[in-house]
Tab-separated table of C-alpha atoms and ligand atoms in Angstrom:
chain	number	residue	atom	x	y	z
X	27	MET	CA	55.517	15.669	84.562
X	28	ARG	CA	52.480	15.071	81.954
X	29	VAL	CA	55.015	13.556	79.435
X	30	LEU	CA	52.804	11.793	75.783
X	31	VAL	CA	54.276	8.859	74.840
X	32	THR	CA	53.783	8.596	70.908
X	33	GLY	CA	54.013	4.694	70.149
X	34	GLY	CA	53.363	3.896	73.843
X	35	ALA	CA	51.924	0.455	73.084
X	36	GLY	CA	55.461	-0.823	71.639
X	37	TYR	CA	58.233	-2.468	72.881
X	38	ILE	CA	60.402	0.357	74.022
X	39	GLY	CA	57.763	2.626	74.281
X	40	SER	CA	55.436	0.106	76.692
X	41	VAL	CA	58.894	-0.247	78.880
X	42	ILE	CA	59.323	4.096	78.968
X	43	VAL	CA	55.750	4.268	80.057
X	44	GLU	CA	56.190	1.723	82.764
X	45	GLU	CA	59.427	3.474	84.386
X	46	LEU	CA	57.300	7.386	84.097
X	47	LEU	CA	54.590	5.730	86.200
X	48	ASN	CA	57.595	3.945	88.508
X	49	ALA	CA	59.040	6.758	88.969
X	50	GLY	CA	55.931	8.877	89.549
X	51	HIS	CA	55.222	10.759	86.743
X	52	GLN	CA	51.999	10.772	84.556
X	53	ALA	CA	51.638	9.416	80.968
X	54	ILE	CA	49.783	9.530	78.221
X	55	VAL	CA	50.526	7.001	75.143
X	56	TYR	CA	49.499	7.702	71.876
X	57	ASP	CA	49.319	4.904	69.316
X	58	SER	CA	47.299	4.091	66.309
X	59	LEU	CA	48.078	0.181	67.555
X	60	VAL	CA	48.945	-0.637	64.191
X	61	HIS	CA	52.204	-1.758	64.851
X	62	GLY	CA	52.026	-1.696	68.786
X	63	HIS	CA	49.858	-4.359	70.891
X	64	LEU	CA	46.372	-3.045	73.476
X	65	ASP	CA	47.832	-5.713	76.159
X	66	ALA	CA	51.171	-3.430	76.554
X	67	LEU	CA	48.647	-0.566	77.563
X	68	HIS	CA	49.902	0.063	81.017
X	69	GLU	CA	46.310	0.305	83.369
X	70	GLY	CA	47.722	3.797	84.613
X	71	ALA	CA	48.816	5.354	82.107
X	72	ARG	CA	45.521	7.354	79.686
X	73	PHE	CA	45.481	5.932	76.572
X	74	VAL	CA	44.372	7.845	73.001
X	75	ARG	CA	44.439	5.528	70.024
X	76	GLY	CA	45.333	8.050	66.737
X	77	ALA	CA	47.907	8.063	64.066
X	78	ILE	CA	50.959	10.920	64.084
X	79	GLN	CA	49.594	12.063	60.729
X	80	ASP	CA	46.250	13.409	62.791
X	81	ARG	CA	47.671	16.773	63.597
X	82	GLN	CA	44.081	17.401	65.427
X	83	MET	CA	44.493	14.535	66.976
X	84	LEU	CA	47.333	15.038	68.337
X	85	VAL	CA	46.606	18.768	69.694
X	86	ASN	CA	43.567	17.489	71.598
X	87	ALA	CA	45.692	14.900	72.853
X	88	LEU	CA	48.157	17.143	74.453
X	89	ARG	CA	45.759	19.989	75.237
X	90	ASP	CA	43.257	17.826	76.623
X	91	ASN	CA	45.595	16.693	79.339
X	92	SER	CA	48.179	19.542	79.560
X	93	VAL	CA	51.079	17.739	78.360
X	94	GLU	CA	54.425	19.355	78.856
X	95	ALA	CA	56.719	16.845	77.444
X	96	VAL	CA	56.913	14.678	75.042
X	97	VAL	CA	58.752	11.371	74.220
X	98	HIS	CA	57.996	10.407	70.243
X	99	MET	CA	58.756	6.727	69.814
X	100	ALA	CA	56.220	6.463	66.499
X	101	ALA	CA	57.754	4.800	63.528
X	102	PHE	CA	58.416	1.990	61.482
X	103	ILE	CA	61.470	0.425	62.397
X	104	GLU	CA	62.576	-2.400	60.203
X	105	ALA	CA	65.026	-1.682	57.959
X	106	GLY	CA	65.336	-4.708	55.295
X	107	GLU	CA	61.314	-3.407	55.035
X	108	SER	CA	62.339	0.659	54.516
X	109	VAL	CA	64.707	-1.083	51.290
X	110	ARG	CA	62.108	-2.296	50.002
X	111	ASP	CA	59.422	0.861	50.488
X	112	PRO	CA	61.322	3.912	51.125
X	113	ALA	CA	58.698	6.666	50.475
X	114	LEU	CA	56.219	4.661	53.399
X	115	PHE	CA	59.030	5.575	56.112
X	116	PHE	CA	59.421	9.162	55.137
X	117	GLN	CA	55.885	9.393	54.994
X	118	ASN	CA	55.570	7.505	58.669
X	119	ASN	CA	58.748	8.780	60.028
X	120	THR	CA	59.898	11.788	58.761
X	121	MET	CA	56.283	13.674	57.856
X	122	GLY	CA	55.122	12.089	60.907
X	123	ALA	CA	57.314	13.101	63.021
X	124	LEU	CA	57.125	16.527	61.534
X	125	GLN	CA	53.310	16.378	62.410
X	126	VAL	CA	53.996	15.603	65.858
X	127	ILE	CA	56.619	18.243	66.251
X	128	GLN	CA	54.204	21.125	64.480
X	129	ALA	CA	51.582	19.957	66.941
X	130	MET	CA	53.718	20.744	69.817
X	131	ILE	CA	54.856	24.281	68.798
X	132	GLU	CA	50.872	25.046	68.140
X	133	THR	CA	49.814	23.845	71.862
X	134	GLY	CA	53.011	25.495	73.623
X	135	VAL	CA	54.985	22.163	74.948
X	136	LYS	CA	58.511	22.777	74.905
X	137	ARG	CA	59.991	19.241	75.899
X	138	LEU	CA	60.920	16.159	73.384
X	139	VAL	CA	62.737	13.219	73.497
X	140	PHE	CA	62.937	12.306	69.896
X	141	SER	CA	63.764	8.233	69.283
X	142	SER	CA	66.791	8.335	66.507
X	143	THR	CA	68.705	4.921	66.035
X	144	ALA	CA	72.527	3.881	65.202
X	145	ALA	CA	71.359	2.924	61.627
X	146	LEU	CA	71.967	6.742	60.929
X	147	TYR	CA	75.585	6.046	61.258
X	148	GLY	CA	75.552	3.243	58.449
X	149	ASP	CA	78.950	1.985	58.076
X	150	PRO	CA	81.047	3.884	60.624
X	151	GLU	CA	85.317	4.098	59.794
X	152	HIS	CA	85.536	3.245	63.637
X	153	LEU	CA	83.997	2.019	66.802
X	154	PRO	CA	82.992	3.182	69.028
X	155	ILE	CA	80.691	4.986	67.225
X	156	ALA	CA	80.623	9.130	68.650
X	157	GLU	CA	77.603	11.346	68.262
X	158	ASP	CA	80.230	13.500	65.910
X	159	ASP	CA	81.344	10.790	63.247
X	160	ILE	CA	80.088	10.906	60.341
X	161	VAL	CA	76.406	9.976	59.263
X	162	ALA	CA	76.142	8.011	56.367
X	163	PRO	CA	72.875	5.417	56.541
X	164	THR	CA	72.469	2.827	54.248
X	165	ASN	CA	68.801	2.226	54.423
X	166	PRO	CA	66.296	4.758	54.430
X	167	TYR	CA	65.136	3.845	57.423
X	168	GLY	CA	68.070	5.500	58.754
X	169	GLU	CA	68.195	8.607	56.340
X	170	SER	CA	64.377	9.002	57.642
X	171	LYS	CA	65.284	9.583	61.268
X	172	ARG	CA	68.285	11.373	60.068
X	173	LEU	CA	65.623	13.847	58.512
X	174	VAL	CA	64.326	14.339	61.413
X	175	GLU	CA	67.163	15.273	63.290
X	176	GLN	CA	68.143	17.506	60.643
X	177	MET	CA	64.641	19.000	60.908
X	178	LEU	CA	64.864	19.701	64.603
X	179	ARG	CA	68.387	21.396	64.518
X	180	TRP	CA	66.787	23.967	63.010
X	181	ILE	CA	63.157	24.014	64.463
X	182	ALA	CA	63.832	23.102	68.341
X	183	PRO	CA	66.323	26.806	68.288
X	184	ALA	CA	63.632	29.046	66.716
X	185	ASN	CA	60.449	27.885	68.849
X	186	GLY	CA	62.239	27.382	72.336
X	187	ILE	CA	62.199	23.566	72.132
X	188	ALA	CA	64.574	21.482	73.937
X	189	VAL	CA	64.832	18.255	72.387
X	190	THR	CA	67.436	15.504	73.123
X	191	SER	CA	67.758	13.311	70.261
X	192	LEU	CA	68.697	9.510	71.402
X	193	ARG	CA	70.944	7.229	68.660
X	194	TYR	CA	69.697	3.891	70.020
X	195	PHE	CA	71.105	0.949	69.331
X	196	ASN	CA	69.746	-2.895	69.675
X	197	ALA	CA	67.255	-2.627	72.050
X	198	ALA	CA	66.973	-5.587	74.084
X	199	GLY	CA	65.790	-7.359	77.524
X	200	ALA	CA	62.253	-7.050	79.009
X	201	THR	CA	61.104	-6.309	81.959
X	202	GLU	CA	58.116	-9.110	83.728
X	203	ARG	CA	55.272	-7.093	81.642
X	204	ASN	CA	56.554	-6.064	78.262
X	205	GLY	CA	58.711	-7.281	75.661
X	206	GLU	CA	59.334	-7.789	71.937
X	207	ASP	CA	56.802	-8.534	70.214
X	208	HIS	CA	56.591	-7.738	66.692
X	209	ASP	CA	54.697	-9.192	64.024
X	210	PRO	CA	55.879	-10.223	61.218
X	211	GLU	CA	59.120	-10.486	63.473
X	212	THR	CA	62.350	-10.154	61.860
X	213	HIS	CA	64.768	-9.211	65.192
X	214	LEU	CA	67.726	-10.891	65.826
X	215	ILE	CA	66.879	-11.660	69.408
X	216	PRO	CA	63.091	-12.455	69.610
X	217	LEU	CA	63.521	-15.162	66.768
X	218	VAL	CA	66.421	-16.640	68.513
X	219	LEU	CA	64.396	-17.202	71.499
X	220	ARG	CA	61.564	-18.476	69.390
X	221	ALA	CA	63.975	-20.791	67.813
X	222	ALA	CA	64.667	-22.191	70.896
X	223	ILE	CA	61.085	-22.534	71.993
X	224	SER	CA	60.151	-24.156	68.618
X	225	GLY	CA	62.916	-25.826	68.011
X	226	ASN	CA	63.306	-24.864	64.212
X	227	PRO	CA	66.674	-24.412	62.979
X	228	VAL	CA	67.684	-20.029	63.464
X	229	SER	CA	68.618	-18.348	60.087
X	230	ILE	CA	72.396	-16.508	59.824
X	231	PHE	CA	72.043	-13.435	57.260
X	232	GLY	CA	75.368	-13.224	56.203
X	233	THR	CA	78.485	-14.861	56.824
X	234	ASP	CA	80.997	-13.265	55.141
X	235	TYR	CA	81.484	-9.919	56.725
X	236	PRO	CA	84.937	-8.421	58.164
X	237	THR	CA	84.105	-9.411	61.385
X	238	PRO	CA	85.657	-12.081	63.801
X	239	ASP	CA	83.173	-14.977	62.877
X	240	GLY	CA	82.184	-13.184	59.864
X	241	THR	CA	78.265	-11.765	61.559
X	242	CYS	CA	77.373	-8.678	61.899
X	243	VAL	CA	78.455	-7.155	65.222
X	244	ARG	CA	75.564	-4.722	67.160
X	245	ASP	CA	75.482	-3.533	70.345
X	246	TYR	CA	72.755	-4.727	72.301
X	247	ILE	CA	71.067	-1.919	75.193
X	248	HIS	CA	68.672	-3.119	77.644
X	249	VAL	CA	65.310	-1.591	77.074
X	250	LEU	CA	65.463	-0.804	80.901
X	251	ASP	CA	68.727	1.098	80.403
X	252	LEU	CA	67.069	2.997	77.364
X	253	ALA	CA	64.077	3.870	79.245
X	254	GLN	CA	66.665	5.477	81.598
X	255	ALA	CA	68.217	7.410	79.337
X	256	HIS	CA	64.997	8.664	78.676
X	257	LEU	CA	63.838	9.583	82.165
X	258	LEU	CA	67.002	11.912	82.328
X	259	ALA	CA	66.769	13.749	78.606
X	260	LEU	CA	63.059	14.824	80.013
X	261	GLN	CA	64.925	16.661	82.856
X	262	SER	CA	66.585	18.593	79.582
X	263	ALA	CA	65.278	21.956	78.997
X	264	VAL	CA	68.149	23.466	77.407
X	265	PRO	CA	66.670	25.479	74.024
X	266	GLY	CA	67.707	23.161	70.791
X	267	LEU	CA	68.890	19.787	70.058
X	268	THR	CA	70.832	17.825	72.149
X	269	ILE	CA	72.381	14.591	70.692
X	270	TYR	CA	73.314	11.000	72.535
X	271	ASN	CA	73.884	7.959	71.615
X	272	VAL	CA	72.524	4.925	73.961
X	273	GLY	CA	74.239	1.715	73.627
X	274	ASN	CA	76.344	-0.434	75.965
X	275	GLY	CA	79.098	-0.208	74.377
X	276	ASN	CA	79.826	-3.855	73.963
X	277	GLY	CA	79.704	-5.805	70.966
X	278	TYR	CA	78.686	-9.391	70.196
X	279	SER	CA	77.576	-10.777	66.808
X	280	VAL	CA	74.947	-12.642	65.491
X	281	ARG	CA	76.678	-15.985	66.636
X	282	GLU	CA	77.729	-14.930	69.662
X	283	VAL	CA	73.857	-13.869	70.605
X	284	ILE	CA	72.544	-17.185	69.346
X	285	GLN	CA	75.733	-18.636	72.162
X	286	SER	CA	73.833	-16.893	74.663
X	287	VAL	CA	70.568	-18.509	73.586
X	288	ALA	CA	71.355	-21.397	74.422
X	289	ARG	CA	73.461	-20.835	77.623
X	290	VAL	CA	70.234	-18.815	78.915
X	291	SER	CA	67.526	-21.369	77.578
X	292	GLY	CA	69.557	-24.489	77.765
X	293	LYS	CA	68.717	-25.172	74.165
X	294	THR	CA	70.704	-26.483	71.388
X	295	LEU	CA	70.135	-25.098	68.694
X	296	GLN	CA	70.260	-25.461	64.544
X	297	ILE	CA	71.470	-22.658	62.673
X	298	ILE	CA	71.169	-22.109	58.124
X	299	GLU	CA	73.050	-19.828	56.912
X	300	HIS	CA	71.770	-17.459	54.343
X	301	PRO	CA	73.445	-14.791	52.072
X	302	ARG	CA	73.571	-11.012	53.388
X	303	ARG	CA	70.229	-9.026	54.204
X	304	PRO	CA	70.026	-5.703	52.492
X	305	GLY	CA	70.631	-2.617	54.217
X	306	ASP	CA	72.565	-4.036	57.334
X	307	GLN	CA	75.658	-2.369	58.474
X	308	ILE	CA	78.391	-4.489	59.591
X	309	ALA	CA	79.274	-3.517	62.637
X	310	THR	CA	77.971	-0.962	65.465
X	311	VAL	CA	78.705	-0.048	68.512
X	312	ALA	CA	78.327	2.670	70.932
X	313	SER	CA	80.570	5.288	72.228
X	314	SER	CA	77.590	6.857	75.461
X	315	ALA	CA	80.846	8.612	76.814
X	316	LYS	CA	78.689	11.740	76.392
X	317	ILE	CA	75.573	10.917	77.351
X	318	ARG	CA	76.951	9.115	80.527
X	319	ALA	CA	79.410	13.044	81.578
X	320	GLU	CA	76.258	15.062	80.547
X	321	LEU	CA	73.014	13.202	82.239
X	322	GLY	CA	74.936	10.259	84.606
X	323	TRP	CA	73.319	7.952	82.828
X	324	GLN	CA	74.839	4.147	83.674
X	325	PRO	CA	73.786	1.279	82.474
X	326	ARG	CA	72.896	-1.808	84.980
X	327	TYR	CA	72.258	-4.433	82.465
X	328	ALA	CA	76.317	-5.098	80.124
X	329	ALA	CA	76.445	-8.502	79.583
X	330	ILE	CA	74.774	-10.327	77.126
X	331	ASP	CA	73.661	-13.392	79.147
X	332	ASP	CA	72.101	-10.695	81.265
X	333	ILE	CA	69.381	-9.216	78.452
X	334	ILE	CA	68.896	-12.287	76.588
X	335	GLY	CA	68.380	-14.054	80.433
X	336	SER	CA	65.366	-11.428	80.616
X	337	ALA	CA	63.922	-11.342	77.208
X	338	TRP	CA	64.011	-15.196	77.539
X	339	ARG	CA	61.578	-14.811	80.857
X	340	TRP	CA	59.430	-12.987	78.710
X	341	ARG	CA	59.363	-15.473	75.982
X	342	VAL	CA	58.633	-18.145	78.498
X	343	GLY	CA	55.942	-16.488	80.187
X	344	HIS	CA	54.161	-15.335	76.680
X	345	PRO	CA	54.630	-17.547	74.254
X	346	HIS	CA	52.984	-16.065	71.934
X	347	GLY	CA	53.615	-12.838	72.813
X	348	TYR	CA	50.676	-10.436	73.344
X	349	ALA	CA	47.425	-11.546	72.492
X	350	ARG	CA	46.740	-10.810	69.318
E	673	UDP	N1	69.916	-11.235	61.837
E	673	UDP	C1	69.956	-13.106	61.423
E	673	UDP	N2	69.226	-13.667	61.521
E	673	UDP	C2	67.661	-13.116	61.791
E	673	UDP	C3	67.733	-11.837	62.160
E	673	UDP	C4	68.583	-10.782	61.853
E	673	UDP	O1	71.191	-13.532	61.423
E	673	UDP	O2	66.597	-14.053	61.716
E	673	UDP	C5	70.611	-10.513	62.169
E	673	UDP	C6	70.597	-9.246	60.818
E	673	UDP	O3	71.429	-9.353	59.986
E	673	UDP	C7	71.591	-8.674	61.565
E	673	UDP	C8	71.439	-8.910	62.987
E	673	UDP	O4	71.126	-10.230	62.898
E	673	UDP	O5	73.212	-8.388	61.256
E	673	UDP	C9	70.383	-7.775	63.651
E	673	UDP	O6	69.155	-7.459	62.893
E	673	UDP	P1	68.179	-7.053	63.818
E	673	UDP	O7	67.203	-6.996	62.515
E	673	UDP	O8	67.895	-7.639	65.144
E	673	UDP	O9	68.531	-4.940	64.133
E	673	UDP	P2	68.805	-4.012	63.559
E	673	UDP	O10	70.624	-4.274	64.010
E	673	UDP	O11	69.152	-4.737	62.016
E	673	UDP	O12	68.020	-3.104	64.059
């Protein structure tokens, strides 16, 4: 299949491209490189440098490459930033997605895998979270993705497009080629890995949450398992919107992540406790029963030390991340 991956030079996108190529598909990376990395581009993929707001550029990329399916990943992702600047997130994530969808309609592309997020669920009433649980984002980032799902609910059936929306829990881990490197970095695991290398202290945002150790709980899913979910979803040809959670079903607190990094790296980490970070969800753990049952998806890396171990190896091999 010829697949265009928006955001294919980003963390998750670059791993999806790797896995698409490994499975014998053709990949076209569409990325503005605002947050993506030139060094994350795969030599086996074509590259189009463009913004998702540029519909004509998207149309050309879809037409010129006879694209059969789109994986739409390109988005701003930081919940904290979205609280400070919601309009930016609605512009880029919501309006940008609409440009991608309209370019697909214009060129007759009928398959879409959309990167959605567990941030949609806000603070859930119970764990693990299922797809039909209440959607109530605690930050504009989650809202910006929720709006895209709502548009797709109408647009997909009306245009005969098969859309799979994957609600990611917390992507983590690395392949040999690609790992997590954001600028500025705000994500827990890469920050703790950096601290293990530099000897600087680790910050914990919030120690008074109603969780077993007072810190937030997340479901960390290996980026390769996440990529596999996309490959399976691309096979789907059911017109309309289908939604799946993608998480491994285990919740780990911030403190447990720090302990895992200490085990994997053999380093002692100093901790500084801070107040809560605005917009943070208390605890998110996925039920992925639906994608397991319907697409036969199975996570291969459920243990936190395996996930963090892969991220640690990448970080040691790339102490400054991708070259800037
Ligand atoms: N976090 C933290 N210290 C950091 C970075 C993150 O305590 O230096 C916490 C953050 O407040 C949240 C959890 O780690 O409770 C996961 O945050 P991350 O940004 O990695 O993912 P999110 O779930 O917010 O997308």
